[in-house]
mmCIF file of C-alpha atoms and ligand atoms in Angstrom:
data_model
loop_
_atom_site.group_PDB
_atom_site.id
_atom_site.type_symbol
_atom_site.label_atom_id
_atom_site.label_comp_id
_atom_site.label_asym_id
_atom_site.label_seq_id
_atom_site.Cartn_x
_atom_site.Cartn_y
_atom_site.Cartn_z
ATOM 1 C CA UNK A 1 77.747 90.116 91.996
ATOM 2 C CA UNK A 2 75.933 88.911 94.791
ATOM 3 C CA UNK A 3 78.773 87.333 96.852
ATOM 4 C CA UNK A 4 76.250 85.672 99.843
ATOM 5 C CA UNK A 5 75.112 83.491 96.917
ATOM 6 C CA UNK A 6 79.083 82.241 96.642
ATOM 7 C CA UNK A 7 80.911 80.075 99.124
ATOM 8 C CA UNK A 8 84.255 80.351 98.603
ATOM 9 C CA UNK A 9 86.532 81.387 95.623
ATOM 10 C CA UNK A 10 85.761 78.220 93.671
ATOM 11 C CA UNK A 11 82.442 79.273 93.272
ATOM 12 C CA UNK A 12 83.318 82.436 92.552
ATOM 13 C CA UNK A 13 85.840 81.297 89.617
ATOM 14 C CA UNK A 14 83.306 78.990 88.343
ATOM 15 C CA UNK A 15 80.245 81.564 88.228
ATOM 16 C CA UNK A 16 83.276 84.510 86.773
ATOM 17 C CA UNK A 17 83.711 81.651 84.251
ATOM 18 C CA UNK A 18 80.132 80.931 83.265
ATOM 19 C CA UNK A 19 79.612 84.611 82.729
ATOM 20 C CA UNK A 20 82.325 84.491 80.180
ATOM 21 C CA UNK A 21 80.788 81.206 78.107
ATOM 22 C CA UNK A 22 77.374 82.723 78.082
ATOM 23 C CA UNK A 23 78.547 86.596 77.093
ATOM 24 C CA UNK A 24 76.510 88.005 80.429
ATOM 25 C CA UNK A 25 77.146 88.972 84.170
ATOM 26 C CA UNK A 26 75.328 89.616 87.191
ATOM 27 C CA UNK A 27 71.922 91.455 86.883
ATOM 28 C CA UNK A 28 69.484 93.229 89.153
ATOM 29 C CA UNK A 29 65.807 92.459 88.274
ATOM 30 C CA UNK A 30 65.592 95.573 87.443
ATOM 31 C CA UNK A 31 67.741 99.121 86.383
ATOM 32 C CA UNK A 32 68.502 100.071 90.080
ATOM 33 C CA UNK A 33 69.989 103.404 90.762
ATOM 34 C CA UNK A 34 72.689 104.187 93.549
ATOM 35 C CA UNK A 35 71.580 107.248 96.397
ATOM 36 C CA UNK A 36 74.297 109.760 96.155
ATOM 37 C CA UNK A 37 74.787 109.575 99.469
ATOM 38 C CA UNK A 38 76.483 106.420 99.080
ATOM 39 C CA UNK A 39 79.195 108.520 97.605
ATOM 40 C CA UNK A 40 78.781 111.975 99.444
ATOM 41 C CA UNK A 41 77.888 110.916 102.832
ATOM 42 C CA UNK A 42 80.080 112.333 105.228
ATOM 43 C CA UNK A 43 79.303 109.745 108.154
ATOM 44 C CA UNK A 44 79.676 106.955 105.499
ATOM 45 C CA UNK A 45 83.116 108.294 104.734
ATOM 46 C CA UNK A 46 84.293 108.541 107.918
ATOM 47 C CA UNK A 47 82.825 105.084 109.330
ATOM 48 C CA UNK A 48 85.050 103.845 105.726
ATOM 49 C CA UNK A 49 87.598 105.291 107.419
ATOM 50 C CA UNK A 50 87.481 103.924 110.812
ATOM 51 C CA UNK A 51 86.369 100.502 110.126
ATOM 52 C CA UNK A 52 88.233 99.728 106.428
ATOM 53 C CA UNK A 53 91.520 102.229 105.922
ATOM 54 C CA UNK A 54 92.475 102.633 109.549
ATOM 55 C CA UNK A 55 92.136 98.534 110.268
ATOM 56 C CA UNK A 56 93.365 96.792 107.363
ATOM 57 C CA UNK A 57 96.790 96.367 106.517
ATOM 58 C CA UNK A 58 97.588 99.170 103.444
ATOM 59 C CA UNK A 59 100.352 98.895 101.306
ATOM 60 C CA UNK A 60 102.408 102.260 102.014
ATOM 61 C CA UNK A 61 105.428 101.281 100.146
ATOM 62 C CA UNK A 62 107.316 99.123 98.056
ATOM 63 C CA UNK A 63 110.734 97.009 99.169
ATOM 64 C CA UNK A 64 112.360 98.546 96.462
ATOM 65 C CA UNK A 65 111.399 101.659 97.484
ATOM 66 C CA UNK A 66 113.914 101.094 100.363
ATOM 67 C CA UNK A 67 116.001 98.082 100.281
ATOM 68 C CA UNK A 68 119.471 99.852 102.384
ATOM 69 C CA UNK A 69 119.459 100.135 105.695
ATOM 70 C CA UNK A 70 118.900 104.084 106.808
ATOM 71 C CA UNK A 71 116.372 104.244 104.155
ATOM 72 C CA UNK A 72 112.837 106.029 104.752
ATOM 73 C CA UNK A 73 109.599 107.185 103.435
ATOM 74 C CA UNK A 74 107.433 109.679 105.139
ATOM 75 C CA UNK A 75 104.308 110.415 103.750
ATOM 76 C CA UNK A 76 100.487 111.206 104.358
ATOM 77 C CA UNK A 77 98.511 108.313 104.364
ATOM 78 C CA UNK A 78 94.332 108.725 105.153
ATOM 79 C CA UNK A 79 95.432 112.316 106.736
ATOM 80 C CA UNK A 80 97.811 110.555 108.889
ATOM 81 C CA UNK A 81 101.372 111.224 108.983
ATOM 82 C CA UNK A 82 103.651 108.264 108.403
ATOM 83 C CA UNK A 83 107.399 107.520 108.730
ATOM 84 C CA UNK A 84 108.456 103.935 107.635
ATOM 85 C CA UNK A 85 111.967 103.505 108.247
ATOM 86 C CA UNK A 86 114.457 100.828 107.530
ATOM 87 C CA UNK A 87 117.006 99.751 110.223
ATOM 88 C CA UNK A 88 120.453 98.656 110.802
ATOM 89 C CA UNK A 89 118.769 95.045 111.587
ATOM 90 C CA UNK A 90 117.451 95.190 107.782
ATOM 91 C CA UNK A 91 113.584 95.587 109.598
ATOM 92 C CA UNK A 92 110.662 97.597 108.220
ATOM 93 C CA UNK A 93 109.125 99.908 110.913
ATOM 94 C CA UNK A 94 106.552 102.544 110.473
ATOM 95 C CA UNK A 95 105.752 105.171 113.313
ATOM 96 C CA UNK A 96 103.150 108.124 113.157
ATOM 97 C CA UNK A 97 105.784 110.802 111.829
ATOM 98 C CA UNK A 98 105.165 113.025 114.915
ATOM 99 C CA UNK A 99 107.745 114.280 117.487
ATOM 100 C CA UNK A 100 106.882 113.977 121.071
ATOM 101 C CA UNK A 101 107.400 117.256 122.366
ATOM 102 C CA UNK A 102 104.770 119.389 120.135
ATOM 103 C CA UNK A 103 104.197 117.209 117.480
ATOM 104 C CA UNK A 104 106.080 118.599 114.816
ATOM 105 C CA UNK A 105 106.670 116.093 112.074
ATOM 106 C CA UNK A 106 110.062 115.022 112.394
ATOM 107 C CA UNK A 107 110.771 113.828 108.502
ATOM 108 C CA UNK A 108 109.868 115.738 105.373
ATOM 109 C CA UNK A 109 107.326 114.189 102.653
ATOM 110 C CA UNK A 110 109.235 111.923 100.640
ATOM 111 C CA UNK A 111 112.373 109.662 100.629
ATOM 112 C CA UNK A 112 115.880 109.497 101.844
ATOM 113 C CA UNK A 113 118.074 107.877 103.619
ATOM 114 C CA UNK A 114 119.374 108.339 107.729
ATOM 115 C CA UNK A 115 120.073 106.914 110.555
ATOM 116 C CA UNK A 116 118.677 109.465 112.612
ATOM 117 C CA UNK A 117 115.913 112.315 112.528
ATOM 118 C CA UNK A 118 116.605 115.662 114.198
ATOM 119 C CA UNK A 119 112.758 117.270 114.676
ATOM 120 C CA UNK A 120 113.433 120.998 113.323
ATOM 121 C CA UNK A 121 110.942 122.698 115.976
ATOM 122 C CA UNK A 122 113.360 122.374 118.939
ATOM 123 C CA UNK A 123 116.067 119.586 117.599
ATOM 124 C CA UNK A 124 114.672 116.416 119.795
ATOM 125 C CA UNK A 125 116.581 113.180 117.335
ATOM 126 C CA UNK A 126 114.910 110.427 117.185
ATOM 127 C CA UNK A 127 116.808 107.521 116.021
ATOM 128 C CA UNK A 128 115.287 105.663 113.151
ATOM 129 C CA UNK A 129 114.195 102.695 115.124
ATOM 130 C CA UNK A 130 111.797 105.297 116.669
ATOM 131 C CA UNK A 131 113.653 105.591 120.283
ATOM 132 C CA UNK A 132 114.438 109.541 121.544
ATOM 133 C CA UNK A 133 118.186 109.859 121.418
ATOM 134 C CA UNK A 134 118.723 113.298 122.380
ATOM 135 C CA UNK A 135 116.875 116.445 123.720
ATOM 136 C CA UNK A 136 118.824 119.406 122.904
ATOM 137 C CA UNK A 137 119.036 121.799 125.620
ATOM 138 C CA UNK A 138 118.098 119.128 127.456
ATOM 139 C CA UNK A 139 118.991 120.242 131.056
ATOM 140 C CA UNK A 140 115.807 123.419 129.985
ATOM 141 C CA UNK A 141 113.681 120.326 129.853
ATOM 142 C CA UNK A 142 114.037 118.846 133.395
ATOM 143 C CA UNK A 143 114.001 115.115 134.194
ATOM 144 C CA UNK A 144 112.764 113.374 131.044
ATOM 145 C CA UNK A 145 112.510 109.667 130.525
ATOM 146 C CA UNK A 146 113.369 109.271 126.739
ATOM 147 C CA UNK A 147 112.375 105.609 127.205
ATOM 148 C CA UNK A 148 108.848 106.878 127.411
ATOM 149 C CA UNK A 149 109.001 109.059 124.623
ATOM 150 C CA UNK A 150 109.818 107.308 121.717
ATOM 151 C CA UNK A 151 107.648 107.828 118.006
ATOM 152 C CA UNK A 152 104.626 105.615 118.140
ATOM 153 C CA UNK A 153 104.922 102.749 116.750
ATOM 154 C CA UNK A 154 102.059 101.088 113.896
ATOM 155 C CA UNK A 155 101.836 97.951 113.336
ATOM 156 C CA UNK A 156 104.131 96.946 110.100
ATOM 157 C CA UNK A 157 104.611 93.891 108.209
ATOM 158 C CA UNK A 158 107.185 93.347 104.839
ATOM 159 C CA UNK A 159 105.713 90.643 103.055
ATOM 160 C CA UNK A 160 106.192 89.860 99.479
ATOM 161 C CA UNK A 161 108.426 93.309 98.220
ATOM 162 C CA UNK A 162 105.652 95.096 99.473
ATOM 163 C CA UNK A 163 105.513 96.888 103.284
ATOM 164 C CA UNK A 164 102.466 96.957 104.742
ATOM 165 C CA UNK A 165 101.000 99.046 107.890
ATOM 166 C CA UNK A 166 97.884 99.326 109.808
ATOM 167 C CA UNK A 167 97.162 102.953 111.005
ATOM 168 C CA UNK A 168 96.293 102.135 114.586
ATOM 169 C CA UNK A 169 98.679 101.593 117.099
ATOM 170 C CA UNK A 170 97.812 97.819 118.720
ATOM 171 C CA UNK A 171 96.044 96.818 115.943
ATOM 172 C CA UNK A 172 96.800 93.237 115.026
ATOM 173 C CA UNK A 173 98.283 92.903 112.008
ATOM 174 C CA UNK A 174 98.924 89.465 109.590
ATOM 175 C CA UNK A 175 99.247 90.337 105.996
ATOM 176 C CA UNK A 176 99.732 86.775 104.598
ATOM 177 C CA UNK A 177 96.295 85.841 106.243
ATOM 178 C CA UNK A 178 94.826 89.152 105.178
ATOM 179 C CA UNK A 179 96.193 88.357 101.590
ATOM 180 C CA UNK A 180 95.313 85.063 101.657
ATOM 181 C CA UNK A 181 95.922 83.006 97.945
ATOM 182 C CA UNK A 182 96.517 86.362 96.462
ATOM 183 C CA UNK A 183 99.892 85.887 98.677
ATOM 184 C CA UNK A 184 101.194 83.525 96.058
ATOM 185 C CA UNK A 185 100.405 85.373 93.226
ATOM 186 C CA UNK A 186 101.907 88.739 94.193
ATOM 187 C CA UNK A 187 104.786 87.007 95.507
ATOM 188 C CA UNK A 188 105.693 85.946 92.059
ATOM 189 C CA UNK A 189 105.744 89.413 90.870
ATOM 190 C CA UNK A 190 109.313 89.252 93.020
ATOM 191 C CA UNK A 191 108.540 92.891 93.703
ATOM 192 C CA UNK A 192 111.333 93.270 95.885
ATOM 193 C CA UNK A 193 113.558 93.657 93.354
HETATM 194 S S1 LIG B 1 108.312 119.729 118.529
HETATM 195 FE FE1 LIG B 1 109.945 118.416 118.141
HETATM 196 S S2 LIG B 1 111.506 119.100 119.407
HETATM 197 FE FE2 LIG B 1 109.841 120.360 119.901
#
């Protein structure tokens, strides 16, 4: 479908709905055949990447996933390590899953449920809205400011039953406007439970 040729959804509704009267679709004037590049270009992959999956909000995990406070979900996500946590305050926060000191991950793949995160290279705990708590051995380490060194932060949004995070730090991030009328729809799925 050519989508310049459509203004807004209504159009697109109306010409979805005219294929289905008249049994047809969107045509090319003629068989047209896609490079293989398109799918196997390095460069194209990467600028994918950097301009689409490390953006725009992606939906990393469900609500229901982790509805209790304590509860977390590290994973990989576009080869970047993620930790989305869920505090005492009931918020969803997501943080590159790296400790500050060698960047270690500090959570295992997968779920589970703590208030804090011990990093098993050299025991720094992070508590799981991201700040450094402790240094172990700290006095080997000499004047540290924890304030400084707390997990980096990505920009996270719970909308809907679904948690959403961008995969830069800074980047702005506004699901419902990103969403737009899909909002409605997916919010009647009532995912969060
Ligand atoms: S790498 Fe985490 S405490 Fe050293």
């Amino acid at each position: 479908m050519d989508l310049d040729l459509y203004k807004d959804y209504g159009d697109i509704a109306e010409a979805l709905l005219d294929f289905v009267e008249h049994r047809t679709t969107d045509q090319a004037d003629a068989p047209m055949q896609v490079p293989v590049a398109s799918y196997l270009d390095p460069a194209r992959f990467d600028r994918e990447i950097a301009l689409i999956f490390r953006k725009l909000p992606l939906m990393l995990a469900l609500t229901a996933e982790m509805p209790k406070a304590g509860d977390y979900k590290a994973m990989d996500a576009i080869g970047l390590p993620v930790l989305i946590t869920r505090g005492r305050d009931g918020a969803a926060r997501a943080f590159l899953n790296v400790c500050k000191h060698r960047a270690m991950h500090i959570a295992k793949e997968g779920k589970g449920n703590c208030s804090r995160f011990a990093c098993q290279y050299h025991g720094w705990t992070y508590a799981n809205d991201g700040h450094l708590v402790g240094i172990a051995e700290g006095h080997t380490f000499g004047d540290v400011d924890k304030a400084a060194l707390a997990l980096t932060e990505l920009p996270c949004q719970e909308v809907a039953g679904m948690i959403f995070v961008v995969l830069t730090p800074g980047e702005p991030i506004d699901v419902p406007a990103f969403l737009g009328p899909m909002l409605d729809d997916l919010a009647a799925l009532k995912l969060e439970t």
